[in-house]
Short mmCIF file of C-alpha atoms in Angstrom, two decimals:
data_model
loop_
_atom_site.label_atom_id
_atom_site.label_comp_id
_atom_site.label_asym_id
_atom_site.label_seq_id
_atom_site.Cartn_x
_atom_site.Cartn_y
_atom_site.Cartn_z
CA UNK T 1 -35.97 81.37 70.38
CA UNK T 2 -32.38 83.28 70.93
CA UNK T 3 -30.83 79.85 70.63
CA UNK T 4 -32.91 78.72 67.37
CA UNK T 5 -32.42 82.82 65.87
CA UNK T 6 -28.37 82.55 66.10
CA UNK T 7 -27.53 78.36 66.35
CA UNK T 8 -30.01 77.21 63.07
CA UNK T 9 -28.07 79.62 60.62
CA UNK T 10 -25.07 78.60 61.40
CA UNK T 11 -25.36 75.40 61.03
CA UNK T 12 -26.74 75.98 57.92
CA UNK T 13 -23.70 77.79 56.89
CA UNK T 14 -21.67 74.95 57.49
CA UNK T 15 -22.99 73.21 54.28
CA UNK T 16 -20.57 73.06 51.43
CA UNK T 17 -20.54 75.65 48.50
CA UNK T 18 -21.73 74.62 45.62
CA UNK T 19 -19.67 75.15 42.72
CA UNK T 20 -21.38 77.18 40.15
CA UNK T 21 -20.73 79.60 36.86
CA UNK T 22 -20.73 83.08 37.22
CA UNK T 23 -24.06 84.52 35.39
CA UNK T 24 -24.23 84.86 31.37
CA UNK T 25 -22.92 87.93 29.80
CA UNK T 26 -26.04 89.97 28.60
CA UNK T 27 -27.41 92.11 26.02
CA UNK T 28 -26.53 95.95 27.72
CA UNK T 29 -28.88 97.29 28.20
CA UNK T 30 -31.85 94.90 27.60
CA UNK T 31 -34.82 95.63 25.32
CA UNK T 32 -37.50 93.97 23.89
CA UNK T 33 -35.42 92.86 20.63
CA UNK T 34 -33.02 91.48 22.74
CA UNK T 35 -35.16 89.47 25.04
CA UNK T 36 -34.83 85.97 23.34
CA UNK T 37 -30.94 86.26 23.48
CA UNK T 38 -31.06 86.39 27.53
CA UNK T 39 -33.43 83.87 28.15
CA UNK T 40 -31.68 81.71 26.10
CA UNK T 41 -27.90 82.67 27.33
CA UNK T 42 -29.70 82.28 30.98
CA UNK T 43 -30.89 78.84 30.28
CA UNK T 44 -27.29 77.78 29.14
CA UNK T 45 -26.12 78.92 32.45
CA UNK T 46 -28.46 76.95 34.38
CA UNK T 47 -27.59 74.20 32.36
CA UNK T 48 -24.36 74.35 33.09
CA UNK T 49 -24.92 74.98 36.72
CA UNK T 50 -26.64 71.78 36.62
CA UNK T 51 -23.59 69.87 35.94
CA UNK T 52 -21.67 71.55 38.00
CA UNK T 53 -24.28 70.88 41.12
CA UNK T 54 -24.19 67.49 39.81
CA UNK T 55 -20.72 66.41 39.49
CA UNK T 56 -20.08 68.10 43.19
CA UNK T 57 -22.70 65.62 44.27
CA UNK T 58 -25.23 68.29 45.38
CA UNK T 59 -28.25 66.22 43.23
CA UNK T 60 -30.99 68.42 45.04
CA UNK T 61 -29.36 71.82 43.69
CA UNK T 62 -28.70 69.92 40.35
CA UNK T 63 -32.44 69.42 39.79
CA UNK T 64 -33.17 72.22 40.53
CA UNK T 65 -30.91 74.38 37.85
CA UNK T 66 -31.86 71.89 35.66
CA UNK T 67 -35.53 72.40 35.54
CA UNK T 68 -34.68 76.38 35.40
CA UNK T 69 -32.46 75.23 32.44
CA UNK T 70 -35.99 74.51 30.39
CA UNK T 71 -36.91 76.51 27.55
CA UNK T 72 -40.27 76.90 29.39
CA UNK T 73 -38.53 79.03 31.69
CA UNK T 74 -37.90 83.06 30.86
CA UNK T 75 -35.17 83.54 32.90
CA UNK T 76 -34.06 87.45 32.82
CA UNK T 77 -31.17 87.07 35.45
CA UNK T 78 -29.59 84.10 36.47
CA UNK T 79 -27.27 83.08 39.36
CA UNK T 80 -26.60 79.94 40.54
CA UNK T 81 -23.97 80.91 43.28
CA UNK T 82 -24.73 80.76 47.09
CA UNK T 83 -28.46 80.86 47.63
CA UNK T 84 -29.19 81.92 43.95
CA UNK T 85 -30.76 84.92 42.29
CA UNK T 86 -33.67 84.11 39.97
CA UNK T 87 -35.72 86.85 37.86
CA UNK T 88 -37.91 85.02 35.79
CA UNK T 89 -40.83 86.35 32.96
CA UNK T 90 -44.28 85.22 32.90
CA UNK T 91 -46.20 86.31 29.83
CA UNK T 92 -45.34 88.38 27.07
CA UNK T 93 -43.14 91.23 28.83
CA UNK T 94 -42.09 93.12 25.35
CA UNK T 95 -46.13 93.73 24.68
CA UNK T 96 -47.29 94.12 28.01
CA UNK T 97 -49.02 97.19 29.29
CA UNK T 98 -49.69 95.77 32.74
CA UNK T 99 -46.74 94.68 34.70
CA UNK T 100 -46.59 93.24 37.91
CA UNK T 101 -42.92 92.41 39.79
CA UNK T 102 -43.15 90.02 42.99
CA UNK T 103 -40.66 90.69 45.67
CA UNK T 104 -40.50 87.61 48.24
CA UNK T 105 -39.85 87.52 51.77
CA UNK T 106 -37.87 84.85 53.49
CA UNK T 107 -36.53 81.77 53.16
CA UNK T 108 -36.53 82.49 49.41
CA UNK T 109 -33.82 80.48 47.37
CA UNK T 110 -33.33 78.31 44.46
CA UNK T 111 -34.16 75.74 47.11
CA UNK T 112 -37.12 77.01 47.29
CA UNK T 113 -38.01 79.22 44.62
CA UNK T 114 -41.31 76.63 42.94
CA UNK T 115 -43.25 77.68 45.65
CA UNK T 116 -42.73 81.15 44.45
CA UNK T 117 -42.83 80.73 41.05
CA UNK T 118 -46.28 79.57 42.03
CA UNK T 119 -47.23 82.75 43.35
CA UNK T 120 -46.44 84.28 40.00
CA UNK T 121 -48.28 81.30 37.65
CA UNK T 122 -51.39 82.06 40.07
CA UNK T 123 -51.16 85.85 39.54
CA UNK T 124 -50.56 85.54 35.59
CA UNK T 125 -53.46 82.81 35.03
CA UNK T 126 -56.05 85.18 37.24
CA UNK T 127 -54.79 88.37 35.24
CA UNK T 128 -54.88 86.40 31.86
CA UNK T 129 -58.47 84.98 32.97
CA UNK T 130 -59.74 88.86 34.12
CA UNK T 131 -57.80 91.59 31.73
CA UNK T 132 -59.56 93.38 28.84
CA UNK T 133 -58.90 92.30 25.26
CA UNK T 134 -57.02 95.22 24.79
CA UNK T 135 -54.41 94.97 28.08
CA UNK T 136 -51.81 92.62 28.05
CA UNK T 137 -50.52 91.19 31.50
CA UNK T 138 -46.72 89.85 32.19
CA UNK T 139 -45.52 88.75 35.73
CA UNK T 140 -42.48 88.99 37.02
CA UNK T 141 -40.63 87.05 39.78
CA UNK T 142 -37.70 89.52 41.32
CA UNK T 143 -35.67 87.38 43.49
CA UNK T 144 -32.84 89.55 43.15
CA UNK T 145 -31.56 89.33 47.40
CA UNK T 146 -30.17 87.01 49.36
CA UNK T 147 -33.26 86.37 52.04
CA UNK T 148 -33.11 86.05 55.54
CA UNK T 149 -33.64 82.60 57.56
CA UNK T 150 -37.12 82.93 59.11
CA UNK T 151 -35.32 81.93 62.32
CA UNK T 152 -32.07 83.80 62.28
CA UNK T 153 -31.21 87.66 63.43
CA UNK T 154 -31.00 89.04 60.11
CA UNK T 155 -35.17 88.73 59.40
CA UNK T 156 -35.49 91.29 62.31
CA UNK T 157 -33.60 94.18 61.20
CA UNK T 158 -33.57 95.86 57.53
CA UNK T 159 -29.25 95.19 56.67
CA UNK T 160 -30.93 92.66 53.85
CA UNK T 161 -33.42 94.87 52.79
CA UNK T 162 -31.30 97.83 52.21
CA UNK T 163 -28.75 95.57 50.59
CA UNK T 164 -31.66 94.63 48.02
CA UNK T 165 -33.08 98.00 47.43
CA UNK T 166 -30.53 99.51 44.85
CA UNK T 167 -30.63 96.49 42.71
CA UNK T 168 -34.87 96.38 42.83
CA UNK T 169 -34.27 100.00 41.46
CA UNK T 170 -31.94 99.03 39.09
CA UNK T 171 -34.00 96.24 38.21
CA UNK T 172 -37.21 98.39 37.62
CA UNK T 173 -35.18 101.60 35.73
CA UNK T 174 -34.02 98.42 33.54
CA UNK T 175 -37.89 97.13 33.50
CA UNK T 176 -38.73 100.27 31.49
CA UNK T 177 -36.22 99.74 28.23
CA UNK T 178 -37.78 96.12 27.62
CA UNK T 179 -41.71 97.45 27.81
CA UNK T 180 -43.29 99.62 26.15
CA UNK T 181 -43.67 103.35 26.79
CA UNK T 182 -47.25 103.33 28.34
CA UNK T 183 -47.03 100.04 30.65
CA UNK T 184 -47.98 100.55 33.92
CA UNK T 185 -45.60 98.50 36.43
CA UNK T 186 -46.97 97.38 39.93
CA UNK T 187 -44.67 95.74 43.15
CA UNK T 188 -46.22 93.27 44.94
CA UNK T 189 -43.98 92.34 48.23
CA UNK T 190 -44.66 89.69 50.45
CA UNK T 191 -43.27 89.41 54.04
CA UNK T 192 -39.63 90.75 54.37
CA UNK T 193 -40.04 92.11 51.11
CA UNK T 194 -42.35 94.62 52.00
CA UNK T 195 -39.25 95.91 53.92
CA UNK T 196 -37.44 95.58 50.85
CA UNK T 197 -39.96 97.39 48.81
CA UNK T 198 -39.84 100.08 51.48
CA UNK T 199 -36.16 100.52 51.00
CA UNK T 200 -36.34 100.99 47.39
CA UNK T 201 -39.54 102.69 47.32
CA UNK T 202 -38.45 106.49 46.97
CA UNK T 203 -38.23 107.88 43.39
CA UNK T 204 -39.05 103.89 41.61
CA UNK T 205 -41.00 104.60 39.09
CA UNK T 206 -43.91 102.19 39.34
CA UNK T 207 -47.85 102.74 39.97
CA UNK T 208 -48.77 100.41 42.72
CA UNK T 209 -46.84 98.85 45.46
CA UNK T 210 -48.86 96.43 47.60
CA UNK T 211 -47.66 95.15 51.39
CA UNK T 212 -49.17 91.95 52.28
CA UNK T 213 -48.13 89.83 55.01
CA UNK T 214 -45.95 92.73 56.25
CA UNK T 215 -44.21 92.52 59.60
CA UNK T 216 -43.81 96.53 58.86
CA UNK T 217 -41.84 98.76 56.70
CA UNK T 218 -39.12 100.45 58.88
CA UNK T 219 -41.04 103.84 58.50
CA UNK T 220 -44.14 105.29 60.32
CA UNK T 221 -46.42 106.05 58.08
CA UNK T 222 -46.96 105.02 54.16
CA UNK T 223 -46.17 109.04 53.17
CA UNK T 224 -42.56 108.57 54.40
CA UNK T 225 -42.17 106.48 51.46
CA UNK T 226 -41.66 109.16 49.57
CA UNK T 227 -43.18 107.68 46.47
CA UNK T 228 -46.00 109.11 44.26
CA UNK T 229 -47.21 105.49 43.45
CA UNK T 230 -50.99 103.92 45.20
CA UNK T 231 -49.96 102.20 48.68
CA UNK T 232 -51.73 99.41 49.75
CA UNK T 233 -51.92 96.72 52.36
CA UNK T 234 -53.50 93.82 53.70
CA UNK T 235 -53.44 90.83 55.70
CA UNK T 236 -55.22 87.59 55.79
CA UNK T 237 -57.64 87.07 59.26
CA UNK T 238 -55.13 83.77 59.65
CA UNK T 239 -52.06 85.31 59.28
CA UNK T 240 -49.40 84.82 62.15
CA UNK T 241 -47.81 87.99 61.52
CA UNK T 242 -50.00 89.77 63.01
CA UNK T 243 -48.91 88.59 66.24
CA UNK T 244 -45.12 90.31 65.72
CA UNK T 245 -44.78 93.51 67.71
CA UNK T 246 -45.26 96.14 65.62
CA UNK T 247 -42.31 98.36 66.93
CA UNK T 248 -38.81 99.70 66.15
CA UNK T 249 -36.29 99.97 68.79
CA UNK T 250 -32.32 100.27 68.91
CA UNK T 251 -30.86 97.17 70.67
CA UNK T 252 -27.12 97.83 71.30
CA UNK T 253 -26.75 99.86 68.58
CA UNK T 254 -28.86 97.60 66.15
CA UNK T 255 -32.06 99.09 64.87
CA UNK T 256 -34.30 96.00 65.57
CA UNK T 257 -38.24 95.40 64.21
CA UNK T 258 -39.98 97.24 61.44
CA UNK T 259 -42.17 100.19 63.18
CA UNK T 260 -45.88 100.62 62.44
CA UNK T 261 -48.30 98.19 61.48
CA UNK T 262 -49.28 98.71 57.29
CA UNK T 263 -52.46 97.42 58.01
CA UNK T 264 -53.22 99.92 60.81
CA UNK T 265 -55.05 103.42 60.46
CA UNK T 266 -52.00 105.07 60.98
CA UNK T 267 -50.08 104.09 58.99
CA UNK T 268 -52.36 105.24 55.92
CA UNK T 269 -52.00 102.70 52.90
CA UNK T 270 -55.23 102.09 51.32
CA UNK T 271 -55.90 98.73 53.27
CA UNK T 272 -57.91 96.46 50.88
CA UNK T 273 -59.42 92.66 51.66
CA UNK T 274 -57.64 89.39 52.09
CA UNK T 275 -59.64 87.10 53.42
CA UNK T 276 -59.40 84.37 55.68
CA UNK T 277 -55.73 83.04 54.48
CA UNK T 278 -52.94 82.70 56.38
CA UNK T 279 -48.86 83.80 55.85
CA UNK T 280 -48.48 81.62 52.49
CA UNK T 281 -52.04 82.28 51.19
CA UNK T 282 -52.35 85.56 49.48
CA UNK T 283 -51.61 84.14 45.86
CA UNK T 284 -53.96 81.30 46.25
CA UNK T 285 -56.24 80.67 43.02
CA UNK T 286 -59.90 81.60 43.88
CA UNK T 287 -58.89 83.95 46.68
CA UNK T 288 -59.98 87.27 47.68
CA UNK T 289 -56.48 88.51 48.56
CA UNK T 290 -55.76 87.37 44.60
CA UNK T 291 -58.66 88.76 42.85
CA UNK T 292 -57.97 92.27 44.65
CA UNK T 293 -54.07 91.65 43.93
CA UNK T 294 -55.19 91.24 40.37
CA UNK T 295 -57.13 94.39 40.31
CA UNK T 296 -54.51 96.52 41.39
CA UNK T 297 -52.18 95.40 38.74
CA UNK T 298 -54.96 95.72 36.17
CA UNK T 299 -55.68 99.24 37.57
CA UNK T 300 -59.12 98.77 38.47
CA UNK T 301 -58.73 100.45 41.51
CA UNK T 302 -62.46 101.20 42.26
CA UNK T 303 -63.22 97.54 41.99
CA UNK T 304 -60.64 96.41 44.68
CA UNK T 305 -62.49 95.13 47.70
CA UNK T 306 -61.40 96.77 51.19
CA UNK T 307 -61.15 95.70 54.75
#
């Protein structure tokens, strides 16, 4: 395992760079008027990162800019350099009183950002399918950090997460000049970005921030925090991370693993039901990890099935 953690990422540092433009100027700061003009300056720059992917020879990364270069795609941020930095709008964001922001956990790229986005068309078709007439949904897909490897040392201490967490605050102070006054904001984190979440969760100004699939949070107990929005938590009955230590200990100076488990009595989130998925599982249509996911962002907090 020490060999895979340190010898995997760096051979996959050895691939190439891939040429690409530096992200489009923007509308400062963005509202809802302005909206239109970023997605479409964002879809000229994954256009042209397409070509640029392309004429380096790198036809994987070219397809995929180009498909994020579609008009079908909302794209708020854009950044086609390194890994890549997607934010991306599901739904009608400028109207929207209930707004929900997914925060990934590894292995999160360009790459492999449709399997994300699919997270986020799951959520927004269940919300769309379930919301009153009179609430409007949007979802939102932050992939705003550069992810840690799976296998690699960085997924096992919070460096990336603590990188991430001013620009997820940023991100959400910026959330609240595009929607309207009364919309209610939830953070869904999956994985490594429950850490992230954790990081950035003191002062953010959003109702709801749900841990699922969380290895842990780097703090003891969901009060520490120190945010005045609903915790909650869950984890499928399949889910392998359950079977990561749920500690926190310095290792030569390193502050390794993520402390208490969210799930766990102790910790005190508001632990709700997730079925029988496993890891990848908690957006899956029809399941009970998304209908209670859906409820939370909806606000329907009494309705929300617990463990």
């Amino acid at each position: 395992m020490i060999t895979a953690a340190v010898v995997l990422p760096l051979s996959a540092a050895t691939r190439p760079t891939i040429p690409a433009p530096r992200p489009a100027t923007l509308p400062t700061p963005l509202t809802a008027s302005t909206l239109d003009t970023a997605y479409k300056a964002n879809q000229a720059n994954a256009a042209q990162a397409a070509t640029m992917a392309a004429t380096h020879g790198d036809h994987k990364r070219a397809a995929a800019d180009h498909t994020l270069a579609s008009p079908s795609h909302h794209l708020l941020h854009f950044d086609a350099r390194g890994e890549g930095q997607i934010t991306e709008v599901f739904g009608d964001l400028a109207h929207a009183t209930r707004v929900a922001v997914l925060v990934p956990g590894s292995d999160t790229s360009i790459d492999t950002y449709p399997r994300f986005r699919a997270t986020a068309l799951s959520l927004q078709t269940r919300l769309t399918r379930t919301a009153p007439r009179t609430t409007h949904t949007a979802v939102i897909t932050w992939l705003g950090y550069k992810t840690p490897a799976t296998i690699s040392p960085t997924v096992l201490t919070s460096d990336r997460a603590a990188q991430a967490a001013p620009h997820l605050r940023e991100f959400i102070a910026a959330l609240h000049t595009i929607t309207t006054p009364h919309a209610r904001i939830s953070l869904l984190c999956h994985s490594y970005g429950t850490v992230v979440c954790a990081q950035a969760a003191p002062h953010l100004d959003v109702s709801d921030i749900a841990l699922v699939g969380s290895p842990g949070t780097g703090v003891d107990k969901a009060t520490d925090l120190r945010t005045r929005a609903r915790v909650w938590a869950a984890r499928g009955a399949d889910d392998w991370i359950a079977e990561v230590p749920h500690v926190r200990t310095n290792f030569f100076g390193t502050t390794v693993g993520f402390g208490t488990d969210p799930v766990s009595p102790a910790y005190g989130a508001r632990v709700f039901a997730a079925g029988p998925g496993g890891h990848s599982d908690y957006f899956k249509p029809g399941s009970v990890s998304l209908t209670n996911l859906a409820r939370i962002v909806l606000g329907e907090t009494k309705e929300v099935g617990r463990a």
